[in-house]
Coordinates of C-alpha atoms in Angstrom, one line a residue:
M1 CA -5.6 -14.8 2.6
E2 CA -5.0 -12.2 5.4
F3 CA -6.4 -8.8 6.3
R4 CA -3.8 -6.0 6.1
P5 CA -5.0 -2.8 7.8
C6 CA -3.9 0.7 6.6
I7 CA -3.2 4.1 8.1
D8 CA -3.0 6.8 5.4
I9 CA -1.7 10.1 6.6
H10 CA -2.2 13.3 4.6
N11 CA -1.5 16.9 5.8
G12 CA -0.8 15.6 9.3
Q13 CA -4.2 13.8 9.6
V14 CA -5.3 10.2 9.2
K15 CA -7.5 10.2 6.1
Q16 CA -9.1 8.0 3.4
I17 CA -8.8 9.7 0.0
V18 CA -9.6 9.0 -3.7
G19 CA -6.2 7.8 -4.8
S20 CA -6.3 9.1 -8.3
S21 CA -7.1 12.6 -7.0
L22 CA -3.8 13.1 -5.1
E23 CA -1.8 16.1 -6.2
D24 CA 1.4 17.7 -5.0
H25 CA 0.1 21.1 -5.9
D26 CA -1.4 22.7 -2.8
D27 CA -1.3 19.2 -1.2
F28 CA -4.8 18.5 -2.6
A29 CA -6.7 15.3 -2.3
R30 CA -10.4 14.4 -2.6
E31 CA -11.3 13.2 0.8
N32 CA -13.6 10.3 1.8
F33 CA -12.9 10.5 5.5
V34 CA -10.9 12.6 7.9
A35 CA -10.3 11.0 11.3
S36 CA -10.8 12.7 14.6
R37 CA -8.2 10.4 16.1
D38 CA -4.5 10.2 15.3
A39 CA -2.4 7.5 13.7
E40 CA -1.2 6.3 17.1
Y41 CA -4.8 5.4 18.0
Y42 CA -5.2 3.2 14.9
A43 CA -1.9 1.5 15.5
R44 CA -2.9 0.6 19.0
F45 CA -6.2 -0.6 17.8
Y46 CA -4.6 -3.0 15.3
R47 CA -2.1 -4.1 17.9
D48 CA -4.8 -4.8 20.4
N49 CA -6.7 -6.9 17.8
G50 CA -3.6 -8.8 16.8
I51 CA -3.6 -7.7 13.2
K52 CA 0.0 -7.5 11.7
G53 CA 1.4 -6.5 8.4
G54 CA -0.6 -3.4 7.8
H55 CA 0.9 -0.3 6.2
I56 CA 1.3 3.3 7.1
I57 CA 1.5 5.6 4.0
L58 CA 2.8 9.1 4.1
L59 CA 0.9 10.9 1.4
N60 CA 2.8 14.2 1.4
P61 CA 6.1 14.6 -0.4
A62 CA 9.2 15.8 1.6
S63 CA 8.8 19.2 -0.1
S64 CA 5.3 19.7 1.4
P65 CA 4.9 22.1 4.4
Y66 CA 2.8 19.3 5.9
Y67 CA 5.4 16.7 5.6
E68 CA 6.9 17.0 9.1
A69 CA 3.5 16.8 10.7
T70 CA 2.7 13.7 8.6
R71 CA 6.0 12.1 9.4
K72 CA 5.6 12.7 13.1
Q73 CA 2.2 11.0 13.1
A74 CA 3.7 8.0 11.4
V75 CA 6.7 7.7 13.8
R76 CA 4.3 7.8 16.8
A77 CA 2.2 5.1 15.2
L78 CA 5.3 2.9 14.7
A79 CA 6.2 3.4 18.3
A80 CA 2.8 2.3 19.4
Y81 CA 3.0 -1.0 17.5
P82 CA 6.7 -2.0 17.1
G83 CA 7.2 -4.6 14.5
G84 CA 3.5 -4.7 13.6
L85 CA 3.3 -2.2 10.7
Q86 CA 5.1 -1.4 7.5
L87 CA 5.8 2.2 6.4
G88 CA 5.9 3.8 2.9
G89 CA 6.0 7.3 1.4
G90 CA 9.2 9.0 0.4
V91 CA 11.3 6.1 1.6
N92 CA 14.9 5.9 0.2
A93 CA 18.2 4.3 1.0
D94 CA 19.1 7.3 3.3
N95 CA 16.1 7.2 5.6
A96 CA 14.9 3.6 5.3
A97 CA 16.9 2.3 8.3
S98 CA 15.6 5.1 10.5
Y99 CA 12.0 3.9 10.0
L100 CA 13.0 0.3 10.9
E101 CA 14.7 1.7 14.0
A102 CA 11.5 3.5 14.8
G103 CA 9.5 0.3 14.8
A104 CA 8.5 -0.5 11.2
S105 CA 8.7 -4.2 10.3
H106 CA 9.3 -3.3 6.6
V107 CA 9.7 -0.2 4.5
I108 CA 7.7 0.3 1.3
V109 CA 9.3 1.8 -1.7
T110 CA 8.1 2.9 -5.1
S111 CA 9.4 6.2 -6.6
Y112 CA 13.0 5.6 -5.3
V113 CA 13.2 2.4 -7.3
F114 CA 11.1 3.5 -10.3
Q115 CA 12.7 6.6 -11.8
D116 CA 12.4 8.3 -15.2
G117 CA 9.9 5.7 -16.2
R118 CA 12.1 2.6 -15.6
I119 CA 13.5 0.5 -12.8
N120 CA 16.7 2.0 -11.3
M121 CA 18.6 -1.1 -10.5
E122 CA 21.3 0.8 -8.7
H123 CA 18.7 2.2 -6.2
L124 CA 17.0 -1.2 -5.9
E125 CA 20.2 -3.0 -5.0
K126 CA 21.3 -0.2 -2.7
I127 CA 18.1 -0.1 -0.6
C128 CA 17.9 -3.9 -0.6
H129 CA 21.5 -4.0 0.8
E130 CA 20.7 -1.2 3.3
V131 CA 17.7 -2.8 5.0
G132 CA 17.8 -6.5 3.9
R133 CA 15.4 -8.2 1.5
E134 CA 13.3 -9.4 4.4
H135 CA 12.5 -5.8 5.4
L136 CA 11.6 -4.5 2.0
V137 CA 8.2 -4.2 0.3
L138 CA 7.9 -3.0 -3.3
D139 CA 4.8 -0.9 -4.0
L140 CA 3.8 -1.9 -7.5
S141 CA 0.6 0.2 -7.6
C142 CA -0.7 0.4 -11.1
R143 CA -3.2 1.9 -13.5
M144 CA -4.6 0.6 -16.8
K145 CA -3.4 1.9 -20.1
N146 CA -4.0 0.4 -23.5
G147 CA -5.4 -2.7 -21.9
R148 CA -2.3 -3.3 -19.7
Y149 CA -1.4 -2.5 -16.2
Y150 CA 1.6 -0.1 -15.7
I151 CA 3.4 0.8 -12.5
V152 CA 2.7 4.4 -11.5
T153 CA 4.8 6.6 -9.2
D154 CA 4.9 10.0 -7.6
R155 CA 1.8 9.6 -5.5
W156 CA 0.3 7.5 -8.3
Q157 CA 0.2 10.3 -10.9
R158 CA 3.0 9.3 -13.3
F159 CA 3.0 6.3 -15.5
T160 CA 6.2 4.4 -15.9
E161 CA 7.1 2.2 -18.8
E162 CA 7.1 -0.9 -16.6
K163 CA 4.2 -3.3 -17.2
L164 CA 3.0 -5.3 -14.3
D165 CA 3.5 -8.8 -15.7
T166 CA 5.0 -12.2 -14.8
D167 CA 8.5 -11.3 -15.9
L168 CA 8.6 -8.1 -13.8
L169 CA 7.2 -9.9 -10.7
D170 CA 9.6 -12.8 -11.1
M171 CA 12.6 -10.4 -11.3
L172 CA 11.6 -8.1 -8.5
M173 CA 10.7 -10.8 -6.0
G174 CA 14.4 -11.6 -5.6
Y175 CA 14.8 -8.2 -3.9
C176 CA 11.9 -7.9 -1.5
D177 CA 9.7 -9.8 1.0
E178 CA 6.3 -8.7 -0.4
F179 CA 4.4 -6.7 -3.0
L180 CA 1.8 -4.1 -2.2
I181 CA -0.4 -3.3 -5.2
H182 CA -3.0 -0.6 -5.2
A183 CA -5.4 -0.6 -8.1
V184 CA -5.2 3.1 -8.4
D185 CA -8.2 3.7 -10.7
V186 CA -10.6 2.3 -8.1
E187 CA -8.7 3.2 -5.0
G188 CA -10.9 5.1 -2.5
K189 CA -14.0 4.9 -4.8
S190 CA -15.7 1.9 -3.1
Q191 CA -17.2 0.9 -6.4
G192 CA -15.7 -2.6 -6.7
I193 CA -12.4 -4.3 -7.2
E194 CA -10.2 -4.5 -10.4
K195 CA -11.2 -8.1 -11.2
Q196 CA -8.7 -8.5 -14.1
L197 CA -5.8 -7.4 -11.8
V198 CA -6.8 -9.7 -9.0
R199 CA -7.1 -12.6 -11.4
Q200 CA -3.7 -11.8 -12.9
L201 CA -2.1 -11.7 -9.5
G202 CA -3.8 -14.9 -8.4
V203 CA -2.4 -16.7 -11.4
W204 CA 1.1 -15.5 -10.6
C205 CA 0.8 -16.5 -6.9
S206 CA -0.4 -20.0 -7.9
S207 CA 3.2 -21.0 -8.8
P208 CA 5.4 -22.4 -6.0
G209 CA 7.9 -20.2 -4.3
K210 CA 6.1 -16.8 -4.8
I211 CA 6.2 -14.0 -2.2
A212 CA 3.2 -12.4 -0.5
V213 CA 1.0 -10.0 -2.4
T214 CA -1.4 -7.5 -0.8
Y215 CA -4.1 -6.0 -3.0
A216 CA -5.8 -2.7 -2.2
G217 CA -8.5 -0.8 -4.1
G218 CA -12.3 -0.7 -4.5
V219 CA -13.4 -3.1 -1.9
H220 CA -17.0 -2.0 -1.0
S221 CA -18.9 -5.1 0.0
Y222 CA -18.4 -8.4 1.8
E223 CA -19.0 -10.0 -1.6
D224 CA -15.8 -8.3 -2.9
I225 CA -13.8 -10.1 -0.2
G226 CA -15.2 -13.5 -1.4
L227 CA -14.4 -12.4 -5.0
I228 CA -10.7 -11.6 -4.1
R229 CA -10.5 -15.0 -2.4
Q230 CA -11.9 -16.8 -5.5
L231 CA -10.0 -14.9 -8.2
G232 CA -6.8 -14.8 -6.2
G233 CA -7.0 -18.5 -5.2
D234 CA -7.0 -17.6 -1.5
R235 CA -3.4 -16.5 -1.9
I236 CA -3.8 -12.7 -2.0
H237 CA -4.0 -10.5 1.1
V238 CA -6.4 -7.6 1.1
T239 CA -6.5 -4.0 2.4
I240 CA -9.8 -2.2 3.0
G241 CA -9.9 1.5 3.6
S242 CA -12.8 3.8 2.9
A243 CA -15.4 1.0 3.0
L244 CA -14.4 0.0 6.6
D245 CA -16.5 1.3 9.5
L246 CA -13.2 2.5 11.2
F247 CA -13.1 5.1 8.4
G248 CA -16.8 5.9 8.1
G249 CA -17.7 3.1 5.7
A250 CA -20.4 0.4 5.9
L251 CA -18.3 -2.7 6.4
S252 CA -17.9 -3.9 10.0
F253 CA -14.2 -4.5 11.0
E254 CA -15.3 -7.5 13.0
E255 CA -17.3 -9.0 10.2
V256 CA -14.4 -8.4 7.7
L257 CA -12.0 -10.3 10.0
C258 CA -14.5 -13.1 10.4
R259 CA -15.0 -13.5 6.6
I260 CA -11.3 -13.4 5.9
I261 CA -10.2 -15.7 8.7
N262 CA -12.9 -18.2 8.0

């Protein structure tokens, strides 16, 4: 189990938002925290604390008037911590290599691969070939529907037909180095984790030869960290956003690290 930090950028600012509130219309999101410092500051902070594998997420689509400001923030953060952070948000086969050149260790992809409700194998193979499996993270963020978890795309607003299950994970792991999975219905709400999802991922990770999985969503107490460790068999990495004191929350960054490392 490892701690994976995050830098979410929306409308050119580092923020923590309620994930399910994000809309393309008027670039709206319900905000939990708006930082007074820029993305580069947080990248340097993670670098100075020796924390690798975190992710920068661009929360504006390329069509947004805020996109360029958001992208510039991200590129400056990558330059501040070369090789230390992953980058996602609007990544495709045409721009992925540029983010690796800017300093990203991996690129994170969702909507480019999941299109029209299904996996676009041509796009998956193309981007895997473009950047290499070792530099690709697939974002399998999901929401519950009819008792099952389904992958969601387009800033987590659109359900696909793809169920997050063992067959899907086994197939996709051949194309990437890691899975990033936000539990969207609890993301940014600091009301507790999706226990069923963490348990499901823990079962999958218990088999030999599986790739890394990072879970995000709902962590609001130190007890939640212990619960993820327990349900995930100590195999699932964790991201904490709104609940962390770096973003106005109650959980101490130092204490979080202590509990995860120990």
